[in-house]
XYZ file of C-alpha atoms in Angstrom:
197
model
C 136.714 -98.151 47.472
C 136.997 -95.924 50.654
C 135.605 -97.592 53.880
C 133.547 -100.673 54.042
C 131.124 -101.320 51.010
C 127.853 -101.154 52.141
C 125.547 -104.044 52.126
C 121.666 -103.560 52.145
C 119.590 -106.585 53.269
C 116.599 -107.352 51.014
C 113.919 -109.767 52.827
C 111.893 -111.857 49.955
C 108.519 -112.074 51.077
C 105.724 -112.183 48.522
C 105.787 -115.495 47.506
C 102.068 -117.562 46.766
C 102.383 -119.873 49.584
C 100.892 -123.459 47.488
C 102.130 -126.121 49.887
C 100.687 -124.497 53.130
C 97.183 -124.466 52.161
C 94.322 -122.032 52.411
C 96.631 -119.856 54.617
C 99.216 -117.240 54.207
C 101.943 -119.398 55.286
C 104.114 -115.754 55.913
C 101.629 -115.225 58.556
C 101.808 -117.946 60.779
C 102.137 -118.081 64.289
C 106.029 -118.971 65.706
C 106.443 -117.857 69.184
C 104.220 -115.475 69.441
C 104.684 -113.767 65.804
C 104.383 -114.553 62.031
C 107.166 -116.236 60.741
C 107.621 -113.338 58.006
C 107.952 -110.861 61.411
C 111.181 -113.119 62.700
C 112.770 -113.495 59.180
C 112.334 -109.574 58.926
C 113.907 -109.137 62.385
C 117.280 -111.255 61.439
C 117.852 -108.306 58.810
C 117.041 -105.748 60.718
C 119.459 -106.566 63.570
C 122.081 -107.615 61.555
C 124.701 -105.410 61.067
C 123.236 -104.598 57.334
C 121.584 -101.690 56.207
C 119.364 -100.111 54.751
C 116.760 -102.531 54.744
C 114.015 -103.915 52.654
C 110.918 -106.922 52.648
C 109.391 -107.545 48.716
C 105.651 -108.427 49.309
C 102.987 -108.801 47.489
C 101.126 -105.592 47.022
C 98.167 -107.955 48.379
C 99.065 -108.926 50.790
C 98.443 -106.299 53.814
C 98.565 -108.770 56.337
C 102.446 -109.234 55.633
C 102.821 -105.717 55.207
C 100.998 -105.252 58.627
C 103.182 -108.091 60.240
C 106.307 -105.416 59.941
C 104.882 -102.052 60.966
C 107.413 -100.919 63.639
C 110.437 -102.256 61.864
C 113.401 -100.601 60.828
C 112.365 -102.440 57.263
C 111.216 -100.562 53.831
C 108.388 -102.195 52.072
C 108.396 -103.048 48.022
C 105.604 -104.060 46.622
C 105.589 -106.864 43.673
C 103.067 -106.534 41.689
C 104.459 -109.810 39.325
C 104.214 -111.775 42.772
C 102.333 -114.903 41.376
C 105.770 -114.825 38.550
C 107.702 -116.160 41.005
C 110.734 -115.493 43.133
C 112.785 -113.976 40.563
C 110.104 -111.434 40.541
C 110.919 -110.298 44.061
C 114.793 -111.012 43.676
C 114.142 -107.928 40.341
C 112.486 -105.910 42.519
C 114.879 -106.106 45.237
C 117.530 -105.580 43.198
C 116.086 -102.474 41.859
C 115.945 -101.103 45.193
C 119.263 -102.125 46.320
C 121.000 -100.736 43.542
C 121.362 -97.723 44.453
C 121.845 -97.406 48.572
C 124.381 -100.441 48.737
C 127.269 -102.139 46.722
C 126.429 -105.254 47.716
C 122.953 -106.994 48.772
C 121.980 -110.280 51.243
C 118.936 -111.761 50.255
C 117.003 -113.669 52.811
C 113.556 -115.550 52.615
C 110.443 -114.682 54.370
C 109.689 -117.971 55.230
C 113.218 -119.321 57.149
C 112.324 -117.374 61.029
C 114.993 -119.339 62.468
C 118.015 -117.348 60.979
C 120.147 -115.763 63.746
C 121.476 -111.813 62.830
C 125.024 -113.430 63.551
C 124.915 -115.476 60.176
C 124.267 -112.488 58.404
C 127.134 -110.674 60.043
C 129.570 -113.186 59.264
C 128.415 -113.746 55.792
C 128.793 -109.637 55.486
C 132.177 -109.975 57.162
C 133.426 -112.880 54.652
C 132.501 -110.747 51.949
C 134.633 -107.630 53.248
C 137.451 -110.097 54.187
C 137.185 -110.251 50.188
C 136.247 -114.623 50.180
C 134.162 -113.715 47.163
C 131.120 -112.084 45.353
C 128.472 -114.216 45.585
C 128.340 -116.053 49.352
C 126.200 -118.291 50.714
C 125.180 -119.302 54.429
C 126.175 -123.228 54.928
C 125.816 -125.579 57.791
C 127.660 -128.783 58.221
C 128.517 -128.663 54.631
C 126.087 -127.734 53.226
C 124.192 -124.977 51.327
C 121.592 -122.899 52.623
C 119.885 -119.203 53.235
C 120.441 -116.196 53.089
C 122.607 -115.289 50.479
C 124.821 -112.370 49.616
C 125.499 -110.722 46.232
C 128.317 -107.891 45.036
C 126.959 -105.227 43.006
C 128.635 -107.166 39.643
C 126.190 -109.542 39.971
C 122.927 -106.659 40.098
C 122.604 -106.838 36.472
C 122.645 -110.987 36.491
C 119.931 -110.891 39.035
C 118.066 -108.181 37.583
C 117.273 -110.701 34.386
C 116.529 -113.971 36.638
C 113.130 -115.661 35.676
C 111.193 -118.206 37.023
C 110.902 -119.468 40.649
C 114.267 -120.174 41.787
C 115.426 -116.627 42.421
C 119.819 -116.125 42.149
C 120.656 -119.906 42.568
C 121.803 -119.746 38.882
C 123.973 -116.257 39.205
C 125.354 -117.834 42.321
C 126.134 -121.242 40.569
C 127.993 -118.930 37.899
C 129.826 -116.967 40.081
C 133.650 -118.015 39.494
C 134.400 -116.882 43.047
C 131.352 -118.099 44.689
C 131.885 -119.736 48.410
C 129.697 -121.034 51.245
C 130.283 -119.572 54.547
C 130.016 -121.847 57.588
C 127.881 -120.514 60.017
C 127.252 -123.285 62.538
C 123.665 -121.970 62.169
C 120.830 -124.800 61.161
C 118.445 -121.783 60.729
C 120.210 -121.326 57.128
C 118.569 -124.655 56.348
C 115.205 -124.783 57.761
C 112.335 -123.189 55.955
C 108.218 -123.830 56.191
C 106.932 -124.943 53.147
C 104.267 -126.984 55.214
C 102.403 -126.782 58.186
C 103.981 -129.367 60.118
C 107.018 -127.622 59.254
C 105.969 -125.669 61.783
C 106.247 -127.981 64.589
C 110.085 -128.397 64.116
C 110.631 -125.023 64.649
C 108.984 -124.154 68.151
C 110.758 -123.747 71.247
């Protein structure tokens, strides 16, 4: 391959929100902005590109929380399916514009660009296919994927999107980012309270 491989960024953010309650979880308010606006923003200022959030078709509030980004929109209709729904459809549209895709999740704002970067330069340094952002040890979000796996992820089921093609991956590595973003999601509200500065 001439030149660096190109490595799209694919933001997953259609998912049913249960454990938050009545609320749109994607759409709550973290400094100023929904949380699904700051996940989106780590992509888009990350040395990645091109860019893309999965949302449910549904959903216009998440699709309104990104107007002015640098960030394509795919709509998923199978949202309620689970996150292998949107990890399919993101896959679809990385598959042609990049040879090698990060996944991130909608609901982890606290990811710095930076991770991304290095995870993107681990994978050019060649430290494997499938790479995963860690801190202190341990595993976390987002992760990155090399075009051999597209097919893998393009058959995931259920709600537990490319842990299992990452888990299969004979080359597979975490990447140590120093970052606790890469391990803090909101699942609840009082999740919520953790995260503000």
């Amino acid at each position: 391959m001439i030149g660096d491989p190109t490595v799209a960024g694919v933001l997953l953010a259609a998912g049913d929100s249960d454990r938050f309650g009545e609320r749109d979880k994607l759409l709550a308010t973290l400094d100023g902005g929904p949380l699904v606006r700051h996940a989106a923003r780590t992509l888009a200022d990350a040395e990645v590109g091109p860019v893309a959030a999965v949302v449910d078709p549904g959903s216009t509030g998440v699709r309104d929380a990104l107007a002015g980004l640098d960030v394509a929109v795919v709509g998923n209709p199978d949202a309620a399916a689970g996150q292998a729904a949107s990890v399919r459809h993101g896959v679809a549209w990385a598959r042609d514009r990049a040879d090698a895709v990060v996944f991130a999740l909608g609901d982890m704002p606290r990811v710095d660009p930076e991770t991304v970067d290095r995870l993107v330069a681990a994978y050019r340094d060649g430290r494997g296919s499938a790479l995963a952002a860690g801190y202190e040890g341990e595993r976390g979000n987002p992760v990155l994927f090399d075009g051999r796996h597209f097919d893998a992820l393009a058959a995931v089921e259920g709600d537990t999107g490319g842990r299992a093609v990452f888990e299969r991956a004979d080359d597979a590595a975490v990447v140590e980012t120093g970052d606790p973003g890469v391990r803090l999601d909101v699942d609840r509200p009082g999740d919520l309270d953790g995260l503000r500065e």
